[in-house]
XYZ file of C-alpha atoms in Angstrom:
552
model
C 107.861 114.696 112.390
C 104.298 114.363 112.183
C 101.252 115.389 114.211
C 97.455 115.670 114.124
C 95.569 118.865 114.219
C 91.953 119.795 114.514
C 91.248 122.617 112.232
C 87.833 124.582 112.289
C 85.282 122.908 110.037
C 81.641 122.765 109.068
C 79.238 120.626 111.163
C 76.961 119.268 108.618
C 76.950 115.606 108.194
C 77.500 113.840 104.888
C 76.341 110.221 104.119
C 77.813 108.603 101.306
C 76.385 105.894 99.164
C 77.840 102.493 99.860
C 77.409 101.250 96.506
C 80.769 99.301 96.047
C 81.984 101.253 93.248
C 83.958 104.507 93.429
C 82.810 107.854 91.602
C 85.529 110.243 90.205
C 87.139 112.513 92.661
C 86.009 116.168 91.970
C 88.314 119.189 91.762
C 88.014 121.838 94.251
C 85.108 124.285 93.479
C 86.319 127.413 92.264
C 84.804 130.881 91.382
C 86.110 132.851 88.561
C 87.974 135.921 90.016
C 89.171 135.246 93.789
C 90.202 131.746 93.365
C 93.365 130.488 91.776
C 94.564 126.958 91.083
C 98.329 126.612 91.990
C 100.415 125.535 89.385
C 102.901 122.719 90.150
C 105.739 125.226 89.667
C 104.330 128.098 91.465
C 105.931 128.168 94.918
C 104.615 131.720 96.322
C 101.950 134.132 95.751
C 104.408 136.717 94.443
C 107.303 138.816 95.492
C 106.771 141.506 97.901
C 107.947 144.981 96.412
C 107.796 147.077 99.746
C 107.373 147.212 103.510
C 104.320 147.147 105.370
C 103.596 148.642 109.156
C 101.336 145.587 109.938
C 99.930 142.160 108.848
C 97.627 139.908 110.563
C 97.584 136.239 109.896
C 95.611 133.325 111.057
C 97.539 131.276 113.638
C 95.342 128.217 113.038
C 93.072 126.391 115.284
C 94.683 127.438 118.685
C 97.188 129.484 120.269
C 100.618 127.860 120.779
C 100.977 125.677 123.883
C 104.609 126.819 124.272
C 106.842 129.199 122.644
C 109.824 126.782 123.147
C 110.263 125.826 119.536
C 110.790 122.018 120.701
C 107.639 121.379 122.726
C 104.944 121.020 120.531
C 105.084 119.805 116.835
C 101.509 121.125 115.593
C 100.402 123.422 113.217
C 100.151 126.729 115.300
C 103.624 126.283 116.769
C 105.389 125.295 113.396
C 103.664 128.038 111.586
C 104.583 130.869 113.788
C 107.904 130.020 115.627
C 110.300 129.329 112.587
C 109.849 133.229 112.183
C 111.456 133.696 115.552
C 113.683 130.591 116.035
C 115.807 129.744 112.864
C 116.934 126.283 112.237
C 120.522 125.544 111.557
C 119.487 125.528 107.865
C 117.000 127.341 105.740
C 114.209 125.463 103.997
C 113.110 126.972 100.973
C 109.426 127.115 99.347
C 110.353 124.281 97.114
C 111.615 122.188 100.158
C 115.218 122.396 99.189
C 117.867 123.230 102.040
C 120.063 126.424 101.829
C 122.338 128.169 103.925
C 121.346 129.541 107.201
C 122.848 129.948 110.345
C 125.135 127.428 108.902
C 126.799 129.146 105.824
C 127.725 125.710 104.393
C 127.547 122.047 105.203
C 128.616 118.745 103.988
C 128.218 115.130 104.589
C 131.581 113.707 103.934
C 130.620 110.323 104.674
C 127.548 108.369 105.740
C 127.983 109.206 109.457
C 129.198 112.554 109.651
C 127.714 115.974 109.046
C 129.805 118.997 109.291
C 128.216 122.550 109.641
C 130.319 125.823 109.386
C 128.328 128.721 111.131
C 128.095 131.868 109.522
C 130.315 134.659 111.434
C 127.562 137.373 110.819
C 124.854 135.234 112.717
C 123.811 136.521 116.038
C 120.817 136.597 118.190
C 118.354 139.119 119.019
C 120.320 140.632 121.776
C 123.286 140.888 119.598
C 125.319 138.111 121.020
C 126.924 135.795 118.306
C 125.615 132.280 117.536
C 128.399 130.070 118.492
C 128.983 126.220 118.200
C 128.359 126.133 122.084
C 124.821 127.554 121.469
C 124.162 125.114 118.423
C 125.429 121.949 120.340
C 123.292 122.954 123.358
C 119.880 123.545 121.217
C 120.253 120.390 119.111
C 121.224 118.291 122.220
C 118.050 119.757 124.022
C 116.147 117.262 121.594
C 117.816 114.329 123.374
C 117.206 115.488 126.938
C 114.394 113.624 128.421
C 113.771 116.627 130.776
C 112.910 118.815 127.671
C 110.715 116.153 126.166
C 111.196 117.472 122.693
C 108.534 116.447 120.232
C 111.440 115.876 117.849
C 113.246 113.437 120.008
C 112.495 110.500 117.627
C 114.399 112.389 114.861
C 117.475 112.196 116.747
C 117.301 108.419 116.929
C 120.209 108.143 114.488
C 122.402 110.534 116.256
C 125.585 109.181 118.209
C 127.226 112.629 119.048
C 127.153 116.343 118.517
C 130.082 118.529 119.240
C 131.967 121.588 118.371
C 134.844 120.746 116.119
C 136.094 124.276 115.498
C 135.795 127.898 116.521
C 132.813 128.133 114.053
C 132.066 124.429 113.241
C 129.655 121.765 114.681
C 129.723 118.041 113.492
C 126.918 115.575 114.193
C 128.094 111.968 114.274
C 125.468 109.308 113.287
C 125.099 105.879 114.828
C 124.622 104.406 111.370
C 124.397 105.668 107.735
C 121.797 108.188 107.220
C 121.402 110.939 104.403
C 118.201 112.147 105.576
C 118.870 113.442 109.105
C 120.102 116.689 107.643
C 116.561 117.397 106.533
C 115.774 117.856 110.468
C 118.239 120.717 110.424
C 115.666 122.596 108.265
C 112.885 122.442 110.506
C 112.277 123.269 114.094
C 113.931 120.159 115.130
C 117.170 122.022 114.199
C 116.035 125.317 115.839
C 118.927 127.193 117.549
C 118.281 128.928 121.020
C 120.686 131.217 122.992
C 122.059 128.775 125.637
C 122.749 131.554 128.334
C 119.150 132.914 128.220
C 117.516 129.326 128.049
C 119.303 128.083 131.036
C 118.675 131.128 132.924
C 114.888 130.890 132.180
C 114.565 127.421 133.333
C 111.211 125.889 133.421
C 109.888 129.188 132.306
C 111.487 129.089 129.026
C 108.971 129.231 126.212
C 106.091 130.254 128.580
C 103.820 133.437 127.534
C 105.974 135.272 130.176
C 109.401 133.380 129.478
C 111.997 135.365 127.393
C 112.615 133.715 123.998
C 115.938 134.702 122.522
C 116.680 133.308 119.251
C 118.053 134.593 115.957
C 115.327 134.848 113.413
C 113.883 138.063 111.601
C 111.164 138.524 114.330
C 111.062 138.617 117.999
C 108.071 138.190 120.233
C 106.463 141.408 121.148
C 103.514 139.999 123.157
C 101.649 136.936 123.609
C 98.413 136.519 125.839
C 98.617 132.739 125.745
C 94.993 132.504 124.238
C 93.914 135.131 121.485
C 96.957 137.021 120.257
C 100.371 136.663 119.534
C 102.372 139.668 118.017
C 105.682 139.410 116.507
C 107.759 142.572 115.739
C 110.754 142.864 113.072
C 114.287 142.705 114.378
C 115.818 145.754 113.077
C 119.151 144.324 113.584
C 118.559 140.948 112.040
C 121.983 139.462 110.772
C 120.990 138.441 107.417
C 119.919 141.552 105.248
C 118.973 139.326 102.284
C 116.153 137.714 104.295
C 115.264 140.568 106.808
C 111.299 141.207 107.391
C 109.609 143.760 105.281
C 106.723 143.772 107.827
C 107.101 145.752 111.134
C 104.423 143.901 113.080
C 103.155 140.320 112.364
C 100.203 139.333 114.456
C 98.634 136.076 114.646
C 94.972 135.549 115.742
C 93.159 132.360 116.736
C 89.467 132.150 115.863
C 87.210 130.232 118.055
C 84.579 129.479 115.623
C 84.170 128.992 111.788
C 82.218 132.228 111.417
C 84.745 134.488 113.038
C 87.418 132.811 111.025
C 85.526 133.716 107.813
C 84.648 137.072 108.802
C 88.200 138.017 109.787
C 89.447 136.852 106.332
C 86.666 138.289 104.123
C 86.258 141.632 106.122
C 89.971 142.174 105.712
C 90.913 142.249 109.248
C 92.970 139.097 108.876
C 95.227 139.329 105.851
C 96.144 135.663 105.355
C 95.714 131.878 106.216
C 97.295 128.678 105.469
C 95.493 125.325 105.791
C 92.153 126.827 105.125
C 89.535 124.573 106.562
C 86.910 123.119 104.059
C 84.052 124.866 105.524
C 85.327 128.199 104.563
C 85.929 127.504 100.837
C 82.447 128.702 99.688
C 82.663 132.020 101.434
C 86.003 132.528 100.319
C 85.399 131.959 96.771
C 82.807 134.543 96.797
C 85.002 137.202 98.664
C 86.409 140.091 96.834
C 89.131 141.263 99.408
C 91.485 138.629 98.490
C 92.312 135.236 96.812
C 92.090 131.640 97.605
C 94.829 129.466 96.231
C 93.914 125.678 95.644
C 96.704 123.299 95.011
C 96.420 120.146 93.014
C 97.063 116.514 93.794
C 99.954 116.152 95.945
C 100.243 119.920 96.923
C 100.779 118.987 100.531
C 102.351 116.190 102.709
C 99.320 115.926 104.679
C 97.234 112.987 105.071
C 94.061 111.726 106.671
C 94.203 108.340 108.157
C 92.810 105.857 110.444
C 95.351 104.828 113.006
C 95.065 101.291 114.325
C 95.740 102.107 117.924
C 96.052 98.479 119.155
C 96.810 95.100 117.418
C 94.899 93.087 119.645
C 91.304 94.201 119.342
C 88.666 94.203 116.646
C 91.238 95.182 114.141
C 93.890 92.553 115.041
C 93.752 90.418 111.955
C 95.322 92.108 109.079
C 92.649 90.770 106.891
C 90.002 92.665 108.668
C 92.070 95.778 108.247
C 92.436 95.000 104.568
C 88.586 94.412 104.269
C 87.917 97.794 105.752
C 90.453 99.639 103.628
C 89.068 97.795 100.531
C 85.657 98.900 101.389
C 86.432 102.700 101.942
C 85.083 104.899 99.052
C 87.985 107.365 99.052
C 87.042 109.171 95.993
C 83.484 110.029 97.499
C 84.813 111.078 100.788
C 87.266 113.434 98.844
C 84.482 114.908 96.835
C 81.722 114.945 99.453
C 83.279 115.510 102.666
C 86.217 117.703 101.432
C 84.514 119.616 98.694
C 86.942 118.296 96.140
C 89.824 119.737 97.996
C 91.205 116.295 98.755
C 92.312 113.289 96.748
C 92.030 109.532 97.321
C 95.094 108.386 99.296
C 96.128 104.869 98.874
C 99.486 104.954 100.888
C 100.053 107.345 103.726
C 103.058 108.564 101.970
C 101.278 109.412 98.756
C 102.121 111.795 95.874
C 102.863 114.841 98.044
C 105.810 113.019 99.160
C 107.315 112.543 95.783
C 107.735 116.229 95.160
C 111.158 117.585 94.427
C 112.537 113.940 93.432
C 114.373 113.378 90.267
C 112.384 111.841 87.256
C 113.675 108.426 87.928
C 113.108 108.242 91.517
C 109.728 109.855 91.121
C 108.928 107.143 88.479
C 109.734 104.315 91.055
C 107.387 105.938 93.653
C 104.706 106.627 91.577
C 104.646 103.143 89.947
C 104.542 101.603 93.137
C 101.816 103.824 94.221
C 99.696 103.233 91.069
C 99.641 99.508 92.144
C 97.976 100.311 95.329
C 94.884 101.993 93.883
C 91.811 100.083 94.399
C 88.043 100.444 93.465
C 85.953 99.891 96.526
C 84.559 96.314 96.589
C 81.917 95.668 99.455
C 81.410 92.107 98.438
C 85.091 91.039 98.437
C 85.589 92.977 101.776
C 82.713 91.235 103.335
C 84.082 87.914 102.298
C 87.380 88.853 103.672
C 85.634 89.757 107.052
C 83.679 86.531 106.930
C 86.856 84.379 106.234
C 88.850 85.807 109.057
C 85.965 84.939 111.412
C 85.294 88.482 112.401
C 81.588 88.853 111.143
C 79.693 90.793 113.948
C 83.047 91.561 115.715
C 82.940 95.029 117.512
C 85.253 97.850 116.174
C 85.390 100.966 118.131
C 86.783 104.111 116.316
C 87.341 107.421 118.094
C 87.611 110.942 116.595
C 87.654 114.499 117.805
C 84.328 115.899 118.348
C 85.239 119.557 117.586
C 82.996 120.200 114.576
C 85.522 119.035 111.919
C 85.153 116.752 108.984
C 86.160 113.867 111.380
C 82.648 113.538 112.695
C 81.319 113.165 109.099
C 84.124 110.680 108.313
C 83.521 108.650 111.284
C 79.991 108.221 110.213
C 80.943 107.141 106.959
C 83.530 104.624 108.200
C 80.686 103.289 110.659
C 78.378 102.706 107.747
C 81.241 101.295 105.669
C 82.291 98.782 108.619
C 78.577 97.669 109.268
C 78.206 97.304 105.657
C 80.834 94.363 105.599
C 79.855 92.693 108.465
C 81.468 94.523 111.342
C 79.729 95.961 114.325
C 81.386 99.463 114.025
C 80.892 101.891 116.769
C 82.122 105.568 116.715
C 82.970 107.736 119.781
C 83.500 111.533 119.511
C 85.865 112.776 122.115
C 86.488 116.346 123.497
C 89.530 117.949 121.878
C 91.628 117.483 124.931
C 90.686 114.004 125.520
C 91.163 113.249 121.917
C 94.783 114.793 122.082
C 95.627 112.284 124.719
C 95.300 109.522 122.403
C 98.663 110.645 120.871
C 100.486 110.552 124.422
C 98.752 108.192 126.688
C 98.600 104.325 125.843
C 95.887 103.937 128.480
C 93.769 106.545 126.749
C 94.054 104.433 123.568
C 92.886 101.223 125.360
C 89.259 101.462 124.734
C 89.540 102.101 121.031
C 90.419 99.974 118.213
C 91.523 103.069 116.012
C 91.160 106.738 115.784
C 91.173 109.263 112.852
C 93.970 111.734 112.310
C 95.111 114.629 109.949
C 98.793 113.983 109.775
C 101.638 115.438 108.141
C 105.398 115.522 107.446
C 107.199 118.907 107.175
C 109.365 117.837 104.318
C 108.573 115.230 101.565
C 110.313 111.949 101.813
C 108.518 108.547 101.784
C 111.086 106.607 104.008
C 110.774 109.269 106.765
C 106.968 108.813 106.924
C 107.233 105.167 107.381
C 110.033 105.487 109.901
C 107.545 107.644 111.840
C 104.759 105.059 112.263
C 105.906 101.614 111.066
C 109.222 101.311 112.834
C 109.660 100.205 116.472
C 111.046 103.428 117.662
C 108.888 105.566 115.626
C 107.281 108.334 117.542
C 104.142 107.657 115.770
C 104.167 103.904 116.490
C 101.188 104.025 118.811
C 100.194 100.154 118.319
C 103.592 98.435 118.699
C 103.789 97.434 115.031
C 107.079 95.624 114.689
C 108.341 94.485 111.238
C 112.043 93.853 111.108
C 112.066 93.936 107.216
C 110.404 97.196 107.288
C 112.849 98.564 109.579
C 115.821 97.245 107.465
C 114.407 98.737 104.253
C 113.855 102.237 105.685
C 117.302 102.065 107.248
C 118.612 101.000 103.607
C 116.826 103.849 102.043
C 118.138 106.346 104.433
C 121.562 105.128 104.486
C 122.142 105.702 100.608
C 122.648 108.998 98.794
C 121.365 107.510 95.632
C 117.901 108.596 95.362
C 116.619 106.095 92.899
C 118.270 103.360 95.017
C 116.502 104.945 98.054
C 113.223 105.056 96.311
C 113.347 101.383 95.578
C 114.161 100.446 99.282
C 111.327 102.722 100.336
C 108.524 101.266 98.112
C 109.802 97.681 99.230
C 108.923 98.839 102.753
C 105.841 100.331 101.615
C 104.707 97.081 100.185
C 105.130 95.357 103.472
C 103.309 98.159 105.536
C 100.371 98.068 103.189
C 100.044 94.386 103.509
C 100.086 94.868 107.356
C 98.153 98.276 107.341
C 99.036 99.642 110.989
C 97.494 102.632 109.582
C 94.890 102.771 106.858
C 95.226 105.863 104.573
C 92.007 107.650 103.302
C 92.433 111.012 101.660
C 95.249 113.767 101.075
C 94.006 117.356 101.719
C 95.199 119.826 98.821
C 96.911 123.035 99.669
C 94.461 125.955 100.541
C 96.006 129.412 101.015
C 94.002 132.588 101.455
C 95.923 136.013 101.083
C 94.494 139.383 101.262
C 94.998 141.981 98.365
C 97.178 144.259 100.794
C 99.935 141.453 100.935
C 101.985 139.188 98.756
C 104.951 136.749 99.160
C 103.255 133.818 101.303
C 104.558 130.407 100.188
C 101.993 128.085 98.400
C 103.639 124.844 99.639
C 103.531 123.065 102.956
C 107.056 124.683 103.629
C 105.760 127.433 105.621
C 105.883 124.855 108.493
C 109.603 124.887 108.193
C 111.074 128.285 107.611
C 110.851 132.131 108.441
C 108.028 132.681 105.688
C 106.735 135.849 107.443
C 110.181 137.593 106.233
C 108.960 137.221 102.671
C 105.536 138.862 103.158
C 105.074 142.451 102.270
C 103.367 145.028 100.000
C 102.488 143.980 96.498
């Protein structure tokens, strides 16, 4: 599952030189003491040794729209709600799956997943987690009245049923060895059936009672500025119990408030730190900024082609625009080196955790996609396609993020190769409608996005936007060969064979370019001196990371 976000960022405009050649991508700027580069094997900031009364964390760029774990797949919801509503399985900081509400599981054949529930598991009100609760919770994703943001993840599912007093079986319509990954993110979140049914439409609202099984419960939520979680003293899994009594989330409304909260110690931590805050945080002394390397997140900044019948209708024009983009310059200048050039939407961050043989397949295919910007060749492609002077309109969120700067660079790039590139900044709410309303997209040939996947897998990313029923297929892209290859990739448990099918799909997708990749942000995590235990990978979007935070 992948979604856009609009994090706080600087408003300064950067103009890149369109020289037709790419400079080297710089690393993130670092100060000696308060910053630390994250090594590839460093998964957390440390191990907490003791309890704390209270910790305040940045809840990202806005408050959750809903506390229903299925309603919105975006940074605020996924950062917070995994601490309250556990998925069926537990995602670890290295993205591996481990026992959770299901003490064990197996995929006996390509179409059947069997989960055995932990008899100790119970909800925050003391009632046991039953197969009935699990079946109800998972089936909510398939109920159009719920409108789950993870509904497309359930496309492979034929049936979900209780097959024993503590067992649930998921039957898949076709072979799929990757569906199980959804049981380790909020797509697999378990809620108490009786409470959810009783709450009705009020479930997940600021006043609607949320009964789940996580190490925290919701103490208060004002719907706008503050959400407070409290430790569940009767949490069923002592090994993963919370060390913090009160975990509060704040939602800064402007960049300066955000920076002040972190540097002055009133906010002890933050994930996905905006680039505009890097300089101030690198100088701060009350904590440490952790900076990941290439591939340290499964995030990507892309230009989504929103319709295939407009100014970007011809794949040759899309190829020309992609060829002209100075990705390294954008990563260095707009993202202060805290991003890397991205040549496929599923870049190096999606190879993490793969065995060497499979990783080599992904890396070799990715390396073949790397190009040096060539304005002359791009202009020739535009001319040959008969598109010189054709208007191309790009939308972006006008919220003060890097998108405004990036849109201006793309405008310069498009104009330089013979297109009449126009850019339109949209208010955040109107921009958000681009992801849900085809009519809202009708006036634009493309729009910029910051995208992500909760776990690293190349074929799942292409399923999301390059298959007919993908939740992010906003332009109607339909290539039967791509669909067949991602189905083959997900239908095999041989990871090297899976990689082979996935990169074949990638080759076709990169010829058609329904999305144009631009850069991949690096992991940026801030943690105050008072705490430790935060994850340094993008896994925080998937599990109860707050339970690992405590005193150094």
